[in-house]
Amino acid sequence: MLDLASAAVRGTVVAANDEFFAGKENLIEPAAPSHAARTFGPHGQVYDGWETRRRRTPGVDWAVVRLGVPGVVRRVVVDTAHFTGNFPERCAVEATAADGYPDVDELTGWTTLVPVQPLRGNEKHEFEVPDEHRWTHLRLRIFPDGGVARLRAFGEPLPDPRELAGCPVDLVGAAIGGHVTGCSDSFFAPADNLLLPDSAAVMGDGFETRRRRQDGNDWVELALGVPGVPYLAEVDARHFLGNAPGAVRLTALSGDGTPGRELLPEIGLQPGTCHRFRVAAGDPVTGLRLDLLPDGGLARFRLYGLPDAAALDALALRYANALPDPHATAVLGAAAAARPYETLPGPLRAALLGATAPR
Ligand SMILES: NC(=O)NC(NC(N)=O)C(=O)[O-]
């Protein structure tokens, strides 16, 4: 599952009531928390996390995260790594949803995802979330104060169909639910990195197999976030200079993983280069296999195309049913009261999908 809050998918910590000892942005750093003892700055011991001052008045401390990828949150992780004499006694996690880019004080309708739970020092706490709504923001509350190294929100992306209808998009991007379904080897770095939204800063931000010493070739199988007709593949081998694949090949896969039409015949790569290749025209694709010939690493892989109309229709139905109140009323108006929808009413389909809506 994708960490919807991570800075790696453009999550941000939009506000915290206090961050005297350590900055709120650390909460969503993708890297595991680190610690060096006896490192003192002007505010005290340096921590890789978010840490508030010792509270001398009643109340609790809080931080609000804007999810990089809105979606259904399945598991929250509150990690107090390296916080020992200064971890919070308890925490709770709430969520809300809103369109656009509201200020923190414009956010309302907070719903509890994780009720108040006890915390221990220097420990990863995992909380399952039995909730099916689509959220855009999380609020971590700590009782009464202290430090938390990381907040993770693992879940399923649920993109806004209004952002996809009629637009060419990266059909396999993690931000719209693209994900890895299989991989021959990921010894040095995971294949999931291929689908992250921003460019890789260094080789380690990409995907890399070990040196292959037997016949055959390495490969990755990918499920598209939204099925569609691809027209351009971007194969980004930047940072891979002595270890780029010699060539790649792209094949469409059916739902059960059977190979289908060839999207891109075997084609040579240049080390350290971002390549763009036209993809053979044809039917919509739901998954694909990327062959690395014979092995190596890539920074990113993108597949630009137009989402399929029927897939968008299904997405719009799922989206409309997953909107929490009061966001549902803001998006769907009075029709929100009629949920759950079996099929999307015509006017709502038009509002969510515009002129590209089927029928
Ligand atoms: N040694 C500490 O960590 N002290 C304090 N925290 C920092 N960061 O210095 C505190 O009071 O929680």
Coordinates of C-alpha atoms and ligand atoms in Angstrom, one line a residue:
M1 CA 0.0 0.0 0.0
L2 CA 1.1 3.5 -0.8
D3 CA 1.9 6.0 2.1
L4 CA -0.6 8.7 1.0
A5 CA 0.9 11.2 3.4
S6 CA 4.6 10.9 2.4
A7 CA 6.6 13.8 1.0
A8 CA 7.6 11.3 -1.7
V9 CA 4.0 11.6 -3.1
R10 CA 3.9 15.4 -2.4
G11 CA 2.3 15.2 1.0
T12 CA 2.8 18.4 3.1
V13 CA 2.5 19.2 6.8
V14 CA 0.3 22.4 6.5
A15 CA 0.3 23.4 10.2
A16 CA 1.2 22.5 13.7
N17 CA 0.4 24.4 16.9
D18 CA 4.0 24.1 18.1
E19 CA 7.3 22.8 16.7
F20 CA 9.8 24.3 19.2
F21 CA 12.2 21.4 19.4
A22 CA 11.9 19.7 15.9
G23 CA 10.1 20.6 12.7
K24 CA 6.7 19.3 11.6
E25 CA 8.0 18.5 8.1
N26 CA 10.0 15.5 9.4
L27 CA 6.7 13.7 10.1
I28 CA 6.3 12.7 6.4
E29 CA 10.0 12.2 5.4
P30 CA 10.1 9.0 3.3
A31 CA 13.4 7.8 4.9
A32 CA 13.4 5.9 8.2
P33 CA 14.1 8.2 11.2
S34 CA 17.7 8.5 12.2
H35 CA 19.3 9.7 15.4
A36 CA 22.7 11.0 16.6
A37 CA 23.1 11.3 20.4
R38 CA 24.6 14.5 21.9
T39 CA 23.9 16.7 18.9
F40 CA 22.7 20.0 20.3
G41 CA 21.3 23.0 18.4
P42 CA 20.1 26.3 19.8
H43 CA 16.8 24.6 20.8
G44 CA 18.3 21.5 22.5
Q45 CA 18.9 17.9 21.3
V46 CA 18.4 17.5 17.6
Y47 CA 15.6 15.0 16.7
D48 CA 14.5 13.6 13.3
G49 CA 10.8 14.0 13.9
W50 CA 8.2 16.6 15.1
E51 CA 8.7 17.7 18.7
T52 CA 6.8 20.3 20.8
R53 CA 7.9 22.0 23.9
R54 CA 6.9 20.8 27.4
R55 CA 3.3 22.1 27.8
R56 CA 2.7 24.3 30.9
T57 CA -1.0 25.0 30.1
P58 CA -3.9 22.6 29.6
G59 CA -4.5 21.3 26.0
V60 CA -3.0 19.0 23.4
D61 CA -0.6 19.5 20.6
W62 CA -1.5 18.8 16.9
A63 CA -0.2 18.7 13.4
V64 CA -2.2 18.7 10.1
V65 CA -1.1 16.8 7.0
R66 CA -2.4 17.4 3.5
L67 CA -2.2 14.0 1.8
G68 CA -0.1 14.0 -1.3
V69 CA -2.6 11.5 -2.7
P70 CA -6.2 11.6 -1.5
G71 CA -7.7 8.2 -0.9
V72 CA -9.0 5.5 1.5
V73 CA -6.7 5.2 4.6
R74 CA -6.3 1.6 5.7
R75 CA -3.5 1.7 8.2
V76 CA -1.9 4.6 10.2
V77 CA 1.6 4.3 11.7
V78 CA 2.7 6.6 14.5
D79 CA 6.4 6.0 15.0
T80 CA 8.1 7.4 18.1
A81 CA 11.5 6.2 17.0
H82 CA 14.3 7.7 19.2
F83 CA 11.9 9.6 21.4
T84 CA 12.4 8.0 24.8
G85 CA 12.1 10.6 27.7
N86 CA 9.9 12.8 25.5
F87 CA 7.3 10.8 23.6
P88 CA 3.6 11.7 24.0
E89 CA 1.5 9.6 26.4
R90 CA -1.3 9.1 23.9
C91 CA -2.3 10.1 20.4
A92 CA -5.4 10.2 18.1
V93 CA -5.7 10.6 14.4
E94 CA -8.6 12.4 12.6
A95 CA -9.4 13.0 9.0
T96 CA -11.3 15.4 6.8
A97 CA -11.8 16.1 3.1
A98 CA -12.0 19.3 1.1
D99 CA -11.6 20.5 -2.5
G100 CA -8.8 23.0 -3.4
Y101 CA -6.2 24.3 -1.0
P102 CA -7.9 25.5 2.2
D103 CA -6.1 27.1 5.1
V104 CA -6.0 25.0 8.2
D105 CA -8.7 27.0 10.0
E106 CA -11.0 26.5 7.0
L107 CA -10.9 22.7 7.5
T108 CA -14.0 21.3 9.3
G109 CA -15.8 18.0 9.7
W110 CA -13.0 16.2 11.4
T111 CA -13.8 12.4 11.8
T112 CA -11.9 10.1 14.1
L113 CA -9.9 7.4 12.3
V114 CA -7.8 6.3 15.3
P115 CA -9.4 6.9 18.7
V116 CA -7.1 8.0 21.6
Q117 CA -4.4 5.3 22.0
P118 CA -1.5 4.9 24.5
L119 CA 2.0 5.3 23.0
R120 CA 5.3 3.8 24.0
G121 CA 8.7 5.4 23.4
N122 CA 11.0 4.5 20.5
E123 CA 8.3 2.2 18.9
K124 CA 6.3 1.9 15.7
H125 CA 2.5 1.9 16.5
E126 CA 0.3 0.5 13.7
F127 CA -3.4 1.2 13.8
E128 CA -5.9 -0.5 11.3
V129 CA -8.5 1.9 10.1
P130 CA -12.0 0.4 9.4
D131 CA -13.3 3.3 7.2
E132 CA -14.1 3.5 3.5
H133 CA -14.2 7.2 2.9
R134 CA -11.9 9.3 0.7
W135 CA -9.8 11.7 2.8
T136 CA -7.6 14.7 1.8
H137 CA -6.2 15.8 5.2
L138 CA -5.2 14.1 8.5
R139 CA -4.8 15.6 12.0
L140 CA -2.4 14.0 14.5
R141 CA -3.2 15.0 18.1
I142 CA -0.7 14.2 20.8
F143 CA -1.5 14.2 24.5
P144 CA -0.3 16.4 26.1
D145 CA 3.0 17.1 24.2
G146 CA 6.2 15.5 23.0
G147 CA 7.9 14.0 19.9
V148 CA 6.8 11.8 17.0
A149 CA 9.3 10.7 14.4
R150 CA 7.0 9.7 11.5
L151 CA 3.3 9.6 10.6
R152 CA 2.4 7.2 7.8
A153 CA -1.0 6.7 6.2
F154 CA -1.1 3.6 4.1
G155 CA -4.0 3.2 1.8
E156 CA -5.5 3.3 -1.7
P157 CA -5.4 6.3 -3.9
L158 CA -8.8 7.5 -5.1
P159 CA -8.3 10.2 -7.7
D160 CA -10.8 13.0 -8.3
P161 CA -12.4 12.1 -11.7
R162 CA -12.7 15.8 -12.5
E163 CA -8.9 16.0 -12.7
L164 CA -8.8 13.0 -15.2
A165 CA -11.7 13.4 -17.6
G166 CA -10.5 14.4 -21.1
C167 CA -6.9 14.9 -20.0
P168 CA -3.8 12.9 -21.0
V169 CA -2.3 11.6 -17.8
D170 CA 0.3 9.2 -16.5
L171 CA -1.9 6.2 -16.4
V172 CA 0.5 4.2 -14.3
G173 CA 1.4 7.0 -11.8
A174 CA 1.2 6.1 -8.1
A175 CA -0.8 9.2 -7.6
I176 CA -3.8 7.7 -9.5
G177 CA -3.3 4.2 -8.1
G178 CA -0.8 2.7 -10.5
H179 CA 1.2 0.0 -8.7
V180 CA 3.6 -2.9 -9.1
T181 CA 2.0 -6.3 -9.3
G182 CA 5.2 -8.4 -9.8
C183 CA 9.0 -8.0 -10.2
S184 CA 11.8 -10.4 -11.0
D185 CA 14.3 -8.8 -8.5
S186 CA 14.6 -5.5 -6.5
F187 CA 17.8 -6.2 -4.7
F188 CA 19.1 -2.6 -4.5
A189 CA 15.9 -0.6 -4.7
P190 CA 12.1 -1.3 -5.0
A191 CA 10.2 -1.1 -8.2
D192 CA 7.5 1.0 -6.6
N193 CA 9.9 3.9 -6.9
L194 CA 9.4 3.9 -10.7
L195 CA 5.9 5.3 -10.3
L196 CA 6.6 8.2 -7.9
P197 CA 5.5 11.6 -9.1
D198 CA 8.7 13.6 -8.9
S199 CA 12.1 13.0 -10.5
A200 CA 14.6 10.9 -8.7
A201 CA 17.3 13.0 -6.9
V202 CA 19.9 10.2 -6.8
M203 CA 20.2 6.6 -8.1
G204 CA 18.9 5.2 -4.8
D205 CA 15.5 6.9 -5.4
G206 CA 14.9 4.7 -8.4
F207 CA 14.6 0.9 -9.0
E208 CA 17.6 -1.4 -9.4
T209 CA 18.1 -5.1 -9.8
R210 CA 21.3 -7.0 -8.9
R211 CA 23.7 -8.0 -11.7
R212 CA 22.1 -10.9 -13.5
R213 CA 24.3 -14.0 -13.8
Q214 CA 21.9 -16.4 -15.5
D215 CA 19.9 -16.4 -18.7
G216 CA 16.7 -14.5 -19.2
N217 CA 16.1 -10.9 -18.2
D218 CA 14.6 -8.8 -15.3
W219 CA 11.1 -7.5 -15.5
V220 CA 8.4 -5.5 -13.7
E221 CA 4.6 -6.0 -14.0
L222 CA 2.5 -2.9 -13.5
A223 CA -1.3 -2.3 -13.0
L224 CA -2.6 1.0 -14.3
G225 CA -4.3 3.3 -11.9
V226 CA -7.0 4.0 -14.5
P227 CA -7.2 1.8 -17.6
G228 CA -6.7 3.8 -20.8
V229 CA -5.2 4.1 -24.3
P230 CA -1.4 4.9 -23.9
Y231 CA 0.4 6.9 -26.5
L232 CA 3.8 7.7 -25.0
A233 CA 6.1 5.8 -22.6
E234 CA 8.8 7.7 -20.7
V235 CA 11.7 5.5 -19.7
D236 CA 13.9 7.6 -17.3
A237 CA 17.4 6.1 -16.9
R238 CA 18.9 9.3 -15.3
H239 CA 21.4 8.5 -12.5
F240 CA 21.9 5.0 -14.1
L241 CA 25.2 5.4 -15.9
G242 CA 27.1 2.1 -15.5
N243 CA 23.9 0.1 -14.8
A244 CA 21.1 1.2 -17.2
P245 CA 19.4 -1.7 -19.0
G246 CA 20.8 -2.2 -22.5
A247 CA 17.2 -2.2 -23.9
V248 CA 13.6 -2.4 -22.8
R249 CA 10.4 -3.8 -24.2
L250 CA 6.7 -3.1 -23.2
T251 CA 3.9 -5.6 -23.5
A252 CA 0.2 -5.1 -22.5
L253 CA -1.1 -7.6 -19.9
S254 CA -4.7 -8.7 -19.5
G255 CA -6.4 -8.8 -16.1
D256 CA -5.2 -12.3 -15.4
G257 CA -1.6 -11.5 -16.4
T258 CA -1.7 -13.0 -19.9
P259 CA 0.6 -11.2 -22.3
G260 CA -1.3 -9.2 -24.9
R261 CA -0.3 -6.8 -27.7
E262 CA 3.2 -5.4 -27.9
L263 CA 3.2 -1.7 -26.9
L264 CA 6.9 -1.1 -27.6
P265 CA 9.3 -3.6 -29.4
E266 CA 12.7 -4.1 -27.9
I267 CA 14.5 -0.8 -28.1
G268 CA 18.0 0.3 -27.0
L269 CA 18.6 2.8 -24.1
Q270 CA 21.3 5.3 -23.5
P271 CA 22.8 5.3 -20.0
G272 CA 21.8 8.3 -17.8
T273 CA 19.1 9.4 -20.3
C274 CA 15.4 10.1 -20.1
H275 CA 13.8 8.5 -23.1
R276 CA 10.3 9.1 -24.7
F277 CA 8.9 6.5 -27.0
R278 CA 5.7 6.5 -29.0
V279 CA 3.6 3.5 -28.1
A280 CA 1.6 1.4 -30.6
A281 CA -2.0 2.6 -31.0
G282 CA -4.8 0.1 -30.0
D283 CA -7.3 -0.9 -27.4
P284 CA -7.2 0.3 -23.8
V285 CA -4.7 -1.3 -21.5
T286 CA -5.1 -2.3 -17.8
G287 CA -1.7 -3.6 -17.1
L288 CA 1.7 -4.0 -18.6
R289 CA 5.1 -5.7 -18.4
L290 CA 8.3 -3.7 -18.7
D291 CA 11.2 -6.0 -19.6
L292 CA 14.7 -4.8 -18.7
L293 CA 17.2 -6.4 -21.1
P294 CA 19.0 -8.0 -19.4
D295 CA 19.0 -6.2 -16.0
G296 CA 19.8 -2.9 -14.4
G297 CA 18.0 0.1 -13.0
L298 CA 15.6 2.9 -13.9
A299 CA 14.8 6.1 -12.1
R300 CA 11.2 6.4 -13.3
F301 CA 8.7 5.0 -15.7
R302 CA 5.6 6.8 -17.0
L303 CA 2.9 5.9 -19.5
Y304 CA 1.0 8.8 -20.8
G305 CA -2.4 8.3 -22.3
L306 CA -6.2 9.0 -22.2
P307 CA -8.2 7.3 -19.5
D308 CA -10.9 4.9 -20.9
A309 CA -14.4 6.4 -20.7
A310 CA -16.0 3.3 -19.0
A311 CA -13.1 3.2 -16.5
L312 CA -13.7 6.9 -15.7
D313 CA -17.4 6.2 -15.3
A314 CA -16.6 3.5 -12.7
L315 CA -14.1 5.7 -10.9
A316 CA -16.7 8.6 -10.7
L317 CA -19.2 6.2 -9.1
R318 CA -16.6 5.0 -6.6
Y319 CA -15.5 8.5 -5.9
A320 CA -19.1 9.8 -5.3
N321 CA -19.9 7.0 -2.9
A322 CA -16.7 7.5 -0.9
L323 CA -17.0 11.2 -0.3
P324 CA -17.5 11.9 3.4
D325 CA -19.9 14.6 4.7
P326 CA -19.8 17.6 4.5
H327 CA -17.5 17.3 1.5
A328 CA -20.1 15.1 -0.3
T329 CA -22.7 17.9 -0.1
A330 CA -20.1 20.5 -1.4
V331 CA -19.3 18.3 -4.4
L332 CA -22.7 16.6 -5.1
G333 CA -25.2 19.1 -3.7
A334 CA -28.6 17.8 -2.6
A335 CA -28.0 14.5 -4.6
A336 CA -25.5 13.5 -1.8
A337 CA -28.5 12.4 0.3
A338 CA -29.3 9.7 -2.3
R339 CA -26.1 7.7 -1.8
P340 CA -25.0 5.0 -2.1
Y341 CA -25.5 5.2 -5.9
E342 CA -25.9 1.9 -7.9
T343 CA -25.1 3.9 -11.0
L344 CA -24.2 7.6 -11.1
P345 CA -27.2 9.8 -11.9
G346 CA -26.8 11.6 -15.3
P347 CA -26.3 15.2 -14.0
L348 CA -23.7 14.1 -11.5
R349 CA -21.9 12.1 -14.2
A350 CA -21.8 15.2 -16.3
A351 CA -20.6 17.3 -13.4
L352 CA -17.8 14.9 -12.5
L353 CA -16.8 13.9 -16.0
G354 CA -17.9 16.8 -18.2
A355 CA -18.3 16.5 -21.9
T356 CA -16.3 13.2 -22.0
A357 CA -18.9 11.3 -20.0
P358 CA -20.3 8.3 -21.8
R359 CA -23.9 8.8 -22.9
Ligands
LIG1 N1 17.1 15.8 26.1 C1 15.9 16.2 25.5 O1 15.6 15.6 24.5 N2 15.2 17.2 26.0 C2 14.2 17.9 25.4 N3 14.0 17.8 24.0 C3 15.0 18.2 23.1 N4 14.8 18.1 21.8 O2 16.0 18.8 23.5 C4 12.9 17.7 26.1 O3 12.7 18.3 27.2 O4 12.0 17.0 25.6

